[in-house]
Coordinates of C-alpha atoms and ligand atoms in Angstrom, one line a residue:
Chain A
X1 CA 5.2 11.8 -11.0
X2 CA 5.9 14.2 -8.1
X3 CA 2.3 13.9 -6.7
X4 CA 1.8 10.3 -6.5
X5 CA 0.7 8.7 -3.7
X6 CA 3.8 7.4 -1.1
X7 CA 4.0 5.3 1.9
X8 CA 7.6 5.5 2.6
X9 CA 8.8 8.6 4.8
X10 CA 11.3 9.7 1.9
X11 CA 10.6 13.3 1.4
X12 CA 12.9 13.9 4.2
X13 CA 15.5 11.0 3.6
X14 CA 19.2 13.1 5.1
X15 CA 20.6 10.2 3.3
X16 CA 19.9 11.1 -0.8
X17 CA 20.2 15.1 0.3
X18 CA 23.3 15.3 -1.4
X19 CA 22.1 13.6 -4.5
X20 CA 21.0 16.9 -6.2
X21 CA 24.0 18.5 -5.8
X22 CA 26.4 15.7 -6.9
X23 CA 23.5 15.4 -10.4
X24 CA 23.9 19.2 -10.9
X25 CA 28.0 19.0 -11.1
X26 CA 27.3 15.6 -13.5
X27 CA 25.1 17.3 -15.4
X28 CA 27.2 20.5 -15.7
X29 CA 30.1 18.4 -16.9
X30 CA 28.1 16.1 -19.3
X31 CA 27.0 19.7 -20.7
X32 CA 30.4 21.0 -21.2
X33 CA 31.7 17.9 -22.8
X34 CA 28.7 17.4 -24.9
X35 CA 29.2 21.3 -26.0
X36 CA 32.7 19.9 -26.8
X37 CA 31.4 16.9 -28.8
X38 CA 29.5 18.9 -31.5
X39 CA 31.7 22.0 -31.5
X40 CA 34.6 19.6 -32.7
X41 CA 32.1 17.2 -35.0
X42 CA 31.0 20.6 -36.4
X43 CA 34.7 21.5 -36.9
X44 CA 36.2 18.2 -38.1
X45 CA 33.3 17.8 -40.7
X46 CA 34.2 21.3 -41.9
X47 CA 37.4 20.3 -42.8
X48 CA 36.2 16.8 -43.9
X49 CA 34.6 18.7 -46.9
X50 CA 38.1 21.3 -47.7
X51 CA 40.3 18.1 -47.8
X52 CA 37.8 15.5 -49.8
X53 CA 37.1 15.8 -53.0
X54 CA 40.5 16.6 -54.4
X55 CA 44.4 16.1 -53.6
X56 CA 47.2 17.1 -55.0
X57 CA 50.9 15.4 -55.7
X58 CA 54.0 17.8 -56.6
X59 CA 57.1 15.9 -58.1
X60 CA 60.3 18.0 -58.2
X61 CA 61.7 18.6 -61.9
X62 CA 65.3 16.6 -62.3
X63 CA 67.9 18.9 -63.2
X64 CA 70.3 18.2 -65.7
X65 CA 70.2 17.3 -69.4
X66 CA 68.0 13.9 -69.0
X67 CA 66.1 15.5 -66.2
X68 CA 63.1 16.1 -67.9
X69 CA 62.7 12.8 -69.2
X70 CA 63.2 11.5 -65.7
X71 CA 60.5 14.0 -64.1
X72 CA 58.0 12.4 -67.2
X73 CA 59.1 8.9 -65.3
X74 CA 58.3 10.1 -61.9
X75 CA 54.9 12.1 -63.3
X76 CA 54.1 9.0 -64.9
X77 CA 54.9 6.5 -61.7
X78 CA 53.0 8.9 -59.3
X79 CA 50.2 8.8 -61.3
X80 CA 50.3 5.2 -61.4
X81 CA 50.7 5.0 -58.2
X82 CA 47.3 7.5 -57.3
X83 CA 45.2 5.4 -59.9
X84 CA 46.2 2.2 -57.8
X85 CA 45.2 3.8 -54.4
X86 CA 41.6 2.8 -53.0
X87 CA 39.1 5.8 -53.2
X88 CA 41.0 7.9 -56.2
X89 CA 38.6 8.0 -58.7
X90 CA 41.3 10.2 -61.3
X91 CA 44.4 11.3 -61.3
X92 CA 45.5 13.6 -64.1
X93 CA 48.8 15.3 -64.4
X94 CA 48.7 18.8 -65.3
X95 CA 51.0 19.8 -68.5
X96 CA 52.8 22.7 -68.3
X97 CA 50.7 24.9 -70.2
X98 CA 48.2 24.5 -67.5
X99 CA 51.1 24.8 -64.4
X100 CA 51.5 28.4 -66.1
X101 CA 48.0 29.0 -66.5
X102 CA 48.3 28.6 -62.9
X103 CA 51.3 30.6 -61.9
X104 CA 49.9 33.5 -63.6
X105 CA 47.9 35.5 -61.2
X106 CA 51.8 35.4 -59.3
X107 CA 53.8 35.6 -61.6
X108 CA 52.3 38.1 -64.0
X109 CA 54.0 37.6 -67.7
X110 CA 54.8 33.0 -67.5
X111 CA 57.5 33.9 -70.5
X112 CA 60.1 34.5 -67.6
X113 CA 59.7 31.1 -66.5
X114 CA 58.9 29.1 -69.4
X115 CA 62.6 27.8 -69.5
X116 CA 62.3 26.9 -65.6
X117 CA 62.1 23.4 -64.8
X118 CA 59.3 23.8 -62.6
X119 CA 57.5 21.5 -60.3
X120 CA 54.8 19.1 -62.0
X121 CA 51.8 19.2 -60.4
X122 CA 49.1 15.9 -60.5
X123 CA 45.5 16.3 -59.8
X124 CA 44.1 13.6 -58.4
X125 CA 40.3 13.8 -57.7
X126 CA 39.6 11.4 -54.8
X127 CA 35.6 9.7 -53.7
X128 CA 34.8 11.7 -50.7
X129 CA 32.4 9.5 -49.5
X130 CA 36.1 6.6 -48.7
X131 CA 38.3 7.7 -46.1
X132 CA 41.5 7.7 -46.9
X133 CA 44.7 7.2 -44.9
X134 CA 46.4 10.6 -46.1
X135 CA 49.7 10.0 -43.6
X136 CA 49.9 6.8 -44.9
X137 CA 49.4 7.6 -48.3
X138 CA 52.0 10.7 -48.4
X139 CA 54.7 8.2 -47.2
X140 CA 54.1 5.7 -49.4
X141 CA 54.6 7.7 -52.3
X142 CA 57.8 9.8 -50.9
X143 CA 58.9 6.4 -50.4
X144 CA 58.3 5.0 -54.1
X145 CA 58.4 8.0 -56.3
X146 CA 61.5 9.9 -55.1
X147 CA 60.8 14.0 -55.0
X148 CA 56.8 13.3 -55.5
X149 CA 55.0 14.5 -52.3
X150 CA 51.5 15.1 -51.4
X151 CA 50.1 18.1 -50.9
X152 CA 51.1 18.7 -47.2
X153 CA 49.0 21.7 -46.2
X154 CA 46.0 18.9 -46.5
X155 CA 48.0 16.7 -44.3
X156 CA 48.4 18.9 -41.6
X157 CA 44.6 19.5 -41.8
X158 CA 44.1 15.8 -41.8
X159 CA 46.3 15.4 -38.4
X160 CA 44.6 17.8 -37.3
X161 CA 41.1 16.1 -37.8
X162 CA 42.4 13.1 -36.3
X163 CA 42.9 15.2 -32.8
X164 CA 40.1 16.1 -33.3
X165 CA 38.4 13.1 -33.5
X166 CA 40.5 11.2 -30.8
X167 CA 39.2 14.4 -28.4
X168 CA 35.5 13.9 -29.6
X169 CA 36.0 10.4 -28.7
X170 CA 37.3 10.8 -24.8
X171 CA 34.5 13.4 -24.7
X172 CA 32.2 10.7 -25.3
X173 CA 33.8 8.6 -22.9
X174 CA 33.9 11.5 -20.2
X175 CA 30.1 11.6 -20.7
X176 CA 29.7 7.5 -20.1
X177 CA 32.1 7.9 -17.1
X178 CA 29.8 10.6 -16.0
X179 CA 26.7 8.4 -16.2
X180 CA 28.3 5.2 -14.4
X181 CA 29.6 7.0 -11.9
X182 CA 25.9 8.6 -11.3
X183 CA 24.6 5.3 -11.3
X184 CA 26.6 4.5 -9.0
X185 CA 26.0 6.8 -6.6
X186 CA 22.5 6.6 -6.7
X187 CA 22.6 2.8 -6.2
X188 CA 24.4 3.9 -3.0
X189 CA 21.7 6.6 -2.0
X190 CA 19.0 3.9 -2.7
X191 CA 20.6 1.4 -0.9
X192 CA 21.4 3.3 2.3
X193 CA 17.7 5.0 2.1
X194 CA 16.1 1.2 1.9
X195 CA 18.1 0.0 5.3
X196 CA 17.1 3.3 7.1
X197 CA 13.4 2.2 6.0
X198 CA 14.2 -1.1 6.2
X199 CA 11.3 -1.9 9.1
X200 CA 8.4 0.1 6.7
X201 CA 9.1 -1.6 3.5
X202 CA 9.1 -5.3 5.6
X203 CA 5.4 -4.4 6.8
X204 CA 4.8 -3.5 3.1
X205 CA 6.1 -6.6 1.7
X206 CA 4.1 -8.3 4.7
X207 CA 0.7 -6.7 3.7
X208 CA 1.4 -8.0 0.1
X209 CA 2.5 -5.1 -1.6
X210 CA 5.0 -6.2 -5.2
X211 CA 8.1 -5.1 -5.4
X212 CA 7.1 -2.8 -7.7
X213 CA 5.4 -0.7 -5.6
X214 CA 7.5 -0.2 -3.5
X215 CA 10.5 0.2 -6.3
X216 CA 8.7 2.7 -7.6
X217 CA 8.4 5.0 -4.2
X218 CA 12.0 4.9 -4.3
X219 CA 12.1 5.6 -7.9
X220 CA 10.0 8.7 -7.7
X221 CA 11.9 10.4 -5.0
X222 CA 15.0 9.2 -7.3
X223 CA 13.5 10.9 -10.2
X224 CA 12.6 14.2 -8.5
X225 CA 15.9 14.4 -6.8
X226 CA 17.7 13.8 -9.9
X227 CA 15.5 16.3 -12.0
X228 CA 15.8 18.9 -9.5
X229 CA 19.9 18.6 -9.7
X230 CA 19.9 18.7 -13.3
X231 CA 18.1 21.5 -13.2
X232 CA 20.8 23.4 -11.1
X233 CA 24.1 21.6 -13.1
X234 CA 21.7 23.0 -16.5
X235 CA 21.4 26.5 -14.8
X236 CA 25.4 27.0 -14.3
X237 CA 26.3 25.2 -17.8
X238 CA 24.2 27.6 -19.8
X239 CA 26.1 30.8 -18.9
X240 CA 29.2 29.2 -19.0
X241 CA 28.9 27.6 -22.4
X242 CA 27.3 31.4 -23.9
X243 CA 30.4 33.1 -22.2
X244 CA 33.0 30.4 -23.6
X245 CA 31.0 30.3 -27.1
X246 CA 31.0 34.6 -26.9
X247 CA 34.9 34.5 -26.4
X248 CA 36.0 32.2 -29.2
X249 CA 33.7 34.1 -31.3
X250 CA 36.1 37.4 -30.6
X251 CA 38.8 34.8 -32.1
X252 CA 37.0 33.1 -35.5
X253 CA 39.7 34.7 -38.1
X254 CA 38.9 32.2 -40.8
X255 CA 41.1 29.4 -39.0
X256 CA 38.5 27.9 -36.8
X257 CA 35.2 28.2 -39.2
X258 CA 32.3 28.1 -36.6
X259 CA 32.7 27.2 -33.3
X260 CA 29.3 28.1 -32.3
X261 CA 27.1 25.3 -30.5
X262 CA 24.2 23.8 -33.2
X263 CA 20.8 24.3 -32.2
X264 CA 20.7 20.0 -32.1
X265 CA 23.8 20.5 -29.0
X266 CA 21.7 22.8 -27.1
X267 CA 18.3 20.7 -27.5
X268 CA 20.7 17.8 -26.2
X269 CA 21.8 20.1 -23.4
X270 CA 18.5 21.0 -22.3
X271 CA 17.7 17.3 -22.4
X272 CA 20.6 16.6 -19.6
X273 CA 18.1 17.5 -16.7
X274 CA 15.7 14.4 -17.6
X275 CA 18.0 11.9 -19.1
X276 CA 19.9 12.6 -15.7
X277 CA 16.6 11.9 -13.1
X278 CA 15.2 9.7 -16.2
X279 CA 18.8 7.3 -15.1
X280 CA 18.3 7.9 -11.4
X281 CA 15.0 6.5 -11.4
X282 CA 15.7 3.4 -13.4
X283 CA 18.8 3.0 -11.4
X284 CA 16.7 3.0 -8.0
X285 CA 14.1 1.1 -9.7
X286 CA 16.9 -2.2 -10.4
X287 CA 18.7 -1.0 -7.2
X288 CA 15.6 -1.8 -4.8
X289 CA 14.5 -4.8 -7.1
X290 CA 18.0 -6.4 -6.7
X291 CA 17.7 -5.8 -2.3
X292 CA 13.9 -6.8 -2.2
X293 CA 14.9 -10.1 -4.5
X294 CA 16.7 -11.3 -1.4
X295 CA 13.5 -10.8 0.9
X296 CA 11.7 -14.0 1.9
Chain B
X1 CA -14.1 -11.0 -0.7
X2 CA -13.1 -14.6 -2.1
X3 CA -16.0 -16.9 -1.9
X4 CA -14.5 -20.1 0.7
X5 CA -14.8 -23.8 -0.1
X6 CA -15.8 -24.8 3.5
X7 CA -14.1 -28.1 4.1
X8 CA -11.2 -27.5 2.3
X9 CA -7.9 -26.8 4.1
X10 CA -6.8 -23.3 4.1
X11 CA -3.4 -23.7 5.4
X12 CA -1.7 -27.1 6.0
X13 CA 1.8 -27.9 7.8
X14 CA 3.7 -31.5 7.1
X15 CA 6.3 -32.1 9.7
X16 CA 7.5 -28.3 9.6
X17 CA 10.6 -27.3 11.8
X18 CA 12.4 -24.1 11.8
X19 CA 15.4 -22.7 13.3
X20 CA 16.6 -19.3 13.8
X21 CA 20.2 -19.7 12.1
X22 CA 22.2 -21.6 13.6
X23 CA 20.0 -22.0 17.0
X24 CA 18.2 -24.6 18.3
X25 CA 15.0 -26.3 16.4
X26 CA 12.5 -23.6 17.6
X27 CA 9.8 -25.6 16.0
X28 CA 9.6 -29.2 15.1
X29 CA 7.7 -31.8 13.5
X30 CA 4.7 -29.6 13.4
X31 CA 1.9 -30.9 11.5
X32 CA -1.8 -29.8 11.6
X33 CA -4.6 -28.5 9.3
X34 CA -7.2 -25.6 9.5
X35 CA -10.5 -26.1 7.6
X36 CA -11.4 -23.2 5.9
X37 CA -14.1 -21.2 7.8
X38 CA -12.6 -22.1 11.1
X39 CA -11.6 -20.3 14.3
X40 CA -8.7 -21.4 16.8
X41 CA -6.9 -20.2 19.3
X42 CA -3.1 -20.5 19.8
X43 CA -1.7 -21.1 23.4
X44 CA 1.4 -21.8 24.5
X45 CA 3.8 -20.3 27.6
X46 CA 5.8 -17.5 26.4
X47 CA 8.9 -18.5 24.9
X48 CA 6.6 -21.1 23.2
X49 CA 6.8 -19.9 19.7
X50 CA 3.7 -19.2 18.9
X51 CA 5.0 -15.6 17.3
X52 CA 7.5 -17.9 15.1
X53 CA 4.6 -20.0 14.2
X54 CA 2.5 -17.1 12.6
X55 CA 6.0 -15.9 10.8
X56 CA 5.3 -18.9 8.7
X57 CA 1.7 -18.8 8.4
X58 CA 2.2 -14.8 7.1
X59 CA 4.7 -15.8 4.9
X60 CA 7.5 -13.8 7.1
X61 CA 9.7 -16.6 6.9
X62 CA 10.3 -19.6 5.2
X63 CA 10.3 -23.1 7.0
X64 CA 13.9 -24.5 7.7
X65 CA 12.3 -28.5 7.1
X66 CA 8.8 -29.8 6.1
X67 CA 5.9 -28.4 4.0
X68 CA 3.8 -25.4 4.3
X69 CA 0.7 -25.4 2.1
X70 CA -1.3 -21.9 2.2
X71 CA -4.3 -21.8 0.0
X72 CA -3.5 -25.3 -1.8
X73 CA -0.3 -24.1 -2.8
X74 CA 3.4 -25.5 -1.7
X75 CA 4.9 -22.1 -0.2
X76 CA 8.5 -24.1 -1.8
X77 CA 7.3 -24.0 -5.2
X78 CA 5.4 -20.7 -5.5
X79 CA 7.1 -18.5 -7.4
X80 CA 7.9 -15.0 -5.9
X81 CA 5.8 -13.0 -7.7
X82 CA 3.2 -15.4 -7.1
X83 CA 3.5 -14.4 -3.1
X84 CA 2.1 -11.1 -2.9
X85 CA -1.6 -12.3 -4.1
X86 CA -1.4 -14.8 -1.2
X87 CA -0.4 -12.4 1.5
X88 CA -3.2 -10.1 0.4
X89 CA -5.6 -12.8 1.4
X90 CA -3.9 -13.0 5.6
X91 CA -4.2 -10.2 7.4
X92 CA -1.9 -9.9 10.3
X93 CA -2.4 -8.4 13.9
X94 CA 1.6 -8.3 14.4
X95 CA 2.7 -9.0 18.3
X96 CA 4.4 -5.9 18.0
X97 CA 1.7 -3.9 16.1
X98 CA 4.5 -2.6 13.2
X99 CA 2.6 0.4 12.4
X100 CA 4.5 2.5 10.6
X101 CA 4.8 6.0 12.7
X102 CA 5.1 8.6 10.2
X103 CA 1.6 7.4 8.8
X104 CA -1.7 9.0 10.5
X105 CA -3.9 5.8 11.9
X106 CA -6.0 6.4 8.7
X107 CA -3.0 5.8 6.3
X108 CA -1.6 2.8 8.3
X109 CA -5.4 1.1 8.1
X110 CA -5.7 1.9 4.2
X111 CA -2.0 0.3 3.3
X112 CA -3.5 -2.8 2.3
X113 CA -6.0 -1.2 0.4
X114 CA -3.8 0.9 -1.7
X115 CA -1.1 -2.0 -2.0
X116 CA -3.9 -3.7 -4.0
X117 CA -4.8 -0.1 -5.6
X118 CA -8.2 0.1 -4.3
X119 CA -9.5 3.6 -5.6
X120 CA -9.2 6.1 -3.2
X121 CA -13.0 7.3 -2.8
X122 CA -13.3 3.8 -1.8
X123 CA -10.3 3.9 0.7
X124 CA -11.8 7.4 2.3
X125 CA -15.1 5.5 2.6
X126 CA -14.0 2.3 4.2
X127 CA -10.9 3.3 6.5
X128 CA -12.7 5.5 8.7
X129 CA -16.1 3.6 9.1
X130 CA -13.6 1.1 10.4
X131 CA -11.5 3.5 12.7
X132 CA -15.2 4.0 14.0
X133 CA -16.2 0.5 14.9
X134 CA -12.4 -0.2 16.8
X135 CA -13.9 3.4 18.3
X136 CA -11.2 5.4 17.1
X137 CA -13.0 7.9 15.1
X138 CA -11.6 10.5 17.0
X139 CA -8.2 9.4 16.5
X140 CA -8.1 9.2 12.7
X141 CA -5.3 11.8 12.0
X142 CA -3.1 10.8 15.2
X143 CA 0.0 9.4 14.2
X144 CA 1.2 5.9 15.9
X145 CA 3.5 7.4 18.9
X146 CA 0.6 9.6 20.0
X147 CA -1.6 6.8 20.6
X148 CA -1.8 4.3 23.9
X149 CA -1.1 1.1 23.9
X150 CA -4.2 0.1 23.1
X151 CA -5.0 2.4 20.6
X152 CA -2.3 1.4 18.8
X153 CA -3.4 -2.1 19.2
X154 CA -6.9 -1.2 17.5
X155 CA -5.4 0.4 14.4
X156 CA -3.5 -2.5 13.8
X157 CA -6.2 -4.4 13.8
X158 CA -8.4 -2.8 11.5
X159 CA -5.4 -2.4 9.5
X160 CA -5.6 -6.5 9.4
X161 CA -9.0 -6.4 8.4
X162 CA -9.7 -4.0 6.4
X163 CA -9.3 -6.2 3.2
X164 CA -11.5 -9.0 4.6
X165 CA -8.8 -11.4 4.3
X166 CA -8.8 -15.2 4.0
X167 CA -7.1 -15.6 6.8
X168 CA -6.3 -13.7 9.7
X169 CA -3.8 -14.2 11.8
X170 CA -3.7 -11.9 15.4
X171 CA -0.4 -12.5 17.5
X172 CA -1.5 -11.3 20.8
X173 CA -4.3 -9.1 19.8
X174 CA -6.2 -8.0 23.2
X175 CA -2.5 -7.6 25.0
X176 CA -3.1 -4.5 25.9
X177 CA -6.5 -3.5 26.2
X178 CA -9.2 -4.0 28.8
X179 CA -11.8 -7.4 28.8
X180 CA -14.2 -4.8 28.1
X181 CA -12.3 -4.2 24.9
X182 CA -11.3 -7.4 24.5
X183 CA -15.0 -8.9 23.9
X184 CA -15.6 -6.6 21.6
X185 CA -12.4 -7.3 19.5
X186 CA -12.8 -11.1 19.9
X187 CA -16.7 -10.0 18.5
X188 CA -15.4 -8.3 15.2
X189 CA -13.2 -11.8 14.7
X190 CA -16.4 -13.6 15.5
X191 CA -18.2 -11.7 12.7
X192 CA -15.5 -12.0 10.3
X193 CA -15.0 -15.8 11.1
X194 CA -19.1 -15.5 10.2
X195 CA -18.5 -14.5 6.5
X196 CA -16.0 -16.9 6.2
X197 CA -12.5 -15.3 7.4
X198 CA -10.1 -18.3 8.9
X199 CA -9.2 -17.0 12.5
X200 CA -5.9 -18.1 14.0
X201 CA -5.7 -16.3 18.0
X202 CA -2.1 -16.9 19.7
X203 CA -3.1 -15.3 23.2
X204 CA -2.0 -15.7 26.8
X205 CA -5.6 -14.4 27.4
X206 CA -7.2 -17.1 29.7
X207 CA -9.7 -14.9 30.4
X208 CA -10.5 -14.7 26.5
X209 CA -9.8 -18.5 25.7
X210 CA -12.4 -19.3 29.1
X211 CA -14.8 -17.4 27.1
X212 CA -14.8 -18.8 24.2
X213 CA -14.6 -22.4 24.9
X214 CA -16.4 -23.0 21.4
X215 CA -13.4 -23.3 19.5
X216 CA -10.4 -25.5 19.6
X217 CA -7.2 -24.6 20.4
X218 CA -3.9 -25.4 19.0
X219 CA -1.4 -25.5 21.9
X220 CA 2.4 -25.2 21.8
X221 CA 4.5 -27.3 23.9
X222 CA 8.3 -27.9 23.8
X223 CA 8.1 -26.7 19.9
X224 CA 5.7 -28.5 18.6
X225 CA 1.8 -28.3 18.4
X226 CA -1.0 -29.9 20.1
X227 CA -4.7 -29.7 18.5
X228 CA -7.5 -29.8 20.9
X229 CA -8.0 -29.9 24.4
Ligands
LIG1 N1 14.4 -13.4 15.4 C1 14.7 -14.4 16.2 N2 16.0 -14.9 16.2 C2 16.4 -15.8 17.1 N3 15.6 -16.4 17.9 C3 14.3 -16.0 18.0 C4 13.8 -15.0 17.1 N4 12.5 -14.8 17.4 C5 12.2 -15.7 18.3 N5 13.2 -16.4 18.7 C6 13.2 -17.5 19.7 O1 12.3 -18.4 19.3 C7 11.6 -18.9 20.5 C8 10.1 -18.7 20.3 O2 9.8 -17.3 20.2 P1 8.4 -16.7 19.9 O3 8.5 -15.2 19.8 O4 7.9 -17.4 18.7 O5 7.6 -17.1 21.2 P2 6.1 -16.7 21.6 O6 5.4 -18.0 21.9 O7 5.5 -15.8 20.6 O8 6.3 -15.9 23.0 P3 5.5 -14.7 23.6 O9 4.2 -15.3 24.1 O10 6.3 -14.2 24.7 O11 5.2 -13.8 22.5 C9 12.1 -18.1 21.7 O12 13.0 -19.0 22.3 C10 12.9 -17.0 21.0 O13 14.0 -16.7 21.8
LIG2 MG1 4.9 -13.9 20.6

């Protein structure tokens, strides 16, 4: 690739010198928001697994003398209304033997409490393979069963994948932004490099040379330049992702559970350097293609 | 190279014209025929347009009327990728030489060579026993702006010839060399004419076309061409 044989006086174009440096500071960035891309996929699935699998629905006892008939109502409605949800596969409400069973380790002797009218609990075991709309679902039933709510510590987790994922998302539309706007520029550097040798690629094109020959000259010096700044961009991203990865490590107390980079994000990063030059060449390759297409 | 059905046409014009934008008709109503296998020279004053009139033998523009047939194919309904295996059989001895300057003489004579991605043993074998006979074997690795005139001159012919085109088209090729030099040039032409290359001439050389009073001439007058004389 770098030896091959070249008839155009590229190697010391001025007009694609700044390309390296403008692929180095893509590159860096595309590094740093990939980095970000499977620290949060690693994060929200994570949390995927804590919330699937089960849920559970409180409904506040009724006070008074008909109360605990009314609570059986609301038990009975919330359940109904959990069996009727896509994705619930069982929902079982716990009786209160079990609801002290539970309150034990707490509470120590459950005689105290026996009496209590004490929150029912209903445990609803949900197909972790269907996403569910949890907001949607916790307002619903507030809305239908009154004092029934779902357990909200899950819902907060759930908001918080949603972040998550809408962040993992503009990542991924960061690193597309990045690419265009690389394409772009080499189309520029291409197209400002082929008028400067405008007169050696007509005598070219004379002598009966395809376009493809003469693409690929372009493309070459497109590859090697874009290689060489992916190279640099991958030599400032490393220490910076180690020395961002080392300081949220200091912080991992159980709330965020790994935010190291997997070994598939750092394969991907090392990969930046070539998918970069690997885009710069096919760019130059259609850029020259499109000019020499308007050539007699 | 290509074995040459003598007798056939090798390039044909039907009532071509040209213009240069929105200028005057250049060229008109030019219509003439060159067997294969022959040799002519082109004549006209200067100002003639006998440079325009290679342009669109070499494929270096496209006719603005009428029909250009190169190697029994309509230039308007070859395809473009179809072109490039037609211009490697014309080589060209531009007016202007269009060597390209940061190429040693060697590099600019292989170009066609590697454009048709001859192996390069063959290229290092050819180019300079070619560079010899022009008698530039001293000036292999010079790059174009170190070389005369005439130098110059030399390389691109060689460069023309090096793939024993079809046709060969020289604009002004003894312009700046010597009659000395000149025969021997117009020699090299004669011996590729002999194995079957077409030869076009344009030249102001009267020395040269007295010479060689074997072969026709095309003449250009008032923009369009007259065979013979
Ligand atoms: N690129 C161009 N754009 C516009 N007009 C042109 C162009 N090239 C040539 N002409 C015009 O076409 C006419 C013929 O020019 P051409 O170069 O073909 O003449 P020529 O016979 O080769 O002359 P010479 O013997 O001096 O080389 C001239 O009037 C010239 O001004
Ligand atoms: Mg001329």
């Amino acid at each position: 690739m770098f030896g091959r044989h070249s008839d155009l006086p590229l190697k010391g174009d001025a007009t694609s010198r700044f390309l390296p440096w403008l692929v180095a500071l893509m590159v860096y960035l595309s590094a740093v928001s990939l980095a970000g891309v499977f620290v949060l996929n690693g994060l929200v699935r994570s949390w995927d697994h804590d919330v699937s699998g089960t849920l559970t629905v409180q409904v506040q006892p009724v006070p008074g003398e008909a109360g605990e008939a009314l609570t059986d109502e609301r038990v009975r409605q919330a359940v109904e209304l959990m069996r009727r949800t896509p994705g619930v596969l069982a929902a079982r409400p716990l009786d209160k033997k079990q609801i002290l069973a539970l309150l034990e380790p707490w509470l120590g002797n459950t005689d105290v409490v026996k009496d209590l009218p004490l929150p029912r609990l209903i445990d609803v075991t949900v197909d972790p393979d269907i996403s569910m709309e949890l907001l949607e679902l916790a307002d619903r039933l507030a809305r239908s069963v009154p004092g029934a709510t779902l357990d909200d510590h899950r819902i907060w987790l759930s908001r918080l994948i949603n972040l998550s994922r809408t962040t993992e998302w503009v990542a991924i539309a960061i690193l597309v932004l990045i690419g265009c706007v690389t394409s772009a520029t080499v189309i520029y550097a291409t197209r400002t490099s082929m008028a400067v040798n405008r007169s050696v690629i007509e005598v070219l094109h004379l002598i009966g040379a395809h376009d493809d020959y003469i693409a690929r000259q372009f493309a070459d010096r497109s590859f090697a330049l874009g290689f060489s700044g992916g190279l640099i961009g991958l030599a400032l991203a490393v220490p910076s992702l180690t020395a961002i990865g080392w300081a949220a490590r200091r912080i991992e107390g159980g709330f965020l559970p790994s935010l190291s980079l997997p070994v598939t994000g750092w394969v991907m990063i090392a990969m930046l350097p070539v998918i970069a030059a690997a885009l710069a060449m096919l760019t130059a390759r259609l850029a020259v293609h499109a000019t020499l297409a308007r050539m007699p | 190279m290509r074995n040459n059905r003598r007798g056939e046409h090798i390039i044909r014009f039907d009532s071509v014209g040209l213009r240069y934008g929105l200028g005057p008709e250049v060229l008109r109503d030019i219509s003439f025929a060159l067997p294969s296998g022959s040799f002519h020279f082109l004549t006209g004053s200067s100002g003639a347009g006998k440079s325009s009139l290679m342009r669109l033998m070499y494929l270096g523009l496209r006719p603005t009327r009428g029909r250009v047939v190169l190697f029994d194919k309509d230039i308007a309904m070859t395809r473009r990728y179809e072109l490039p295996a037609l211009r490697r059989r014309i080589g060209v001895v531009f007016q202007d030489f269009r060597l390209l300057d940061h190429l040693s003489a060697m590099d600019n004579v292989a170009l066609p060579l590697r454009v048709r991605g001859v192996k390069e043993s063959e290229v290092r074998k050819h180019v300079p026993e070619l560079l010899n006979w022009v008698g530039l074997s001293e000036q292999i690795n010079a790059k174009p702006p170190t070389l005369s005139g005439g130098q110059k001159q030399r390389v691109a012919i060689a460069r023309a010839v090096i793939g024993r085109p079809d046709l060969l088209l020289a604009d002004e090729p003894t312009g700046n060399v010597d009659d000395h030099i000149a025969m021997r040039l117009l020699h090299l032409f004669e011996e590729l004419n002999r194995l079957g290359t077409t030869v076009v001439i344009a030249t102001h050389n009267q020395f040269l076309v007295d010479r060689f009073t074997q072969y026709p001439r095309l003449h250009i007058d008032r923009g369009t061409v007259v065979e013979g004389e």
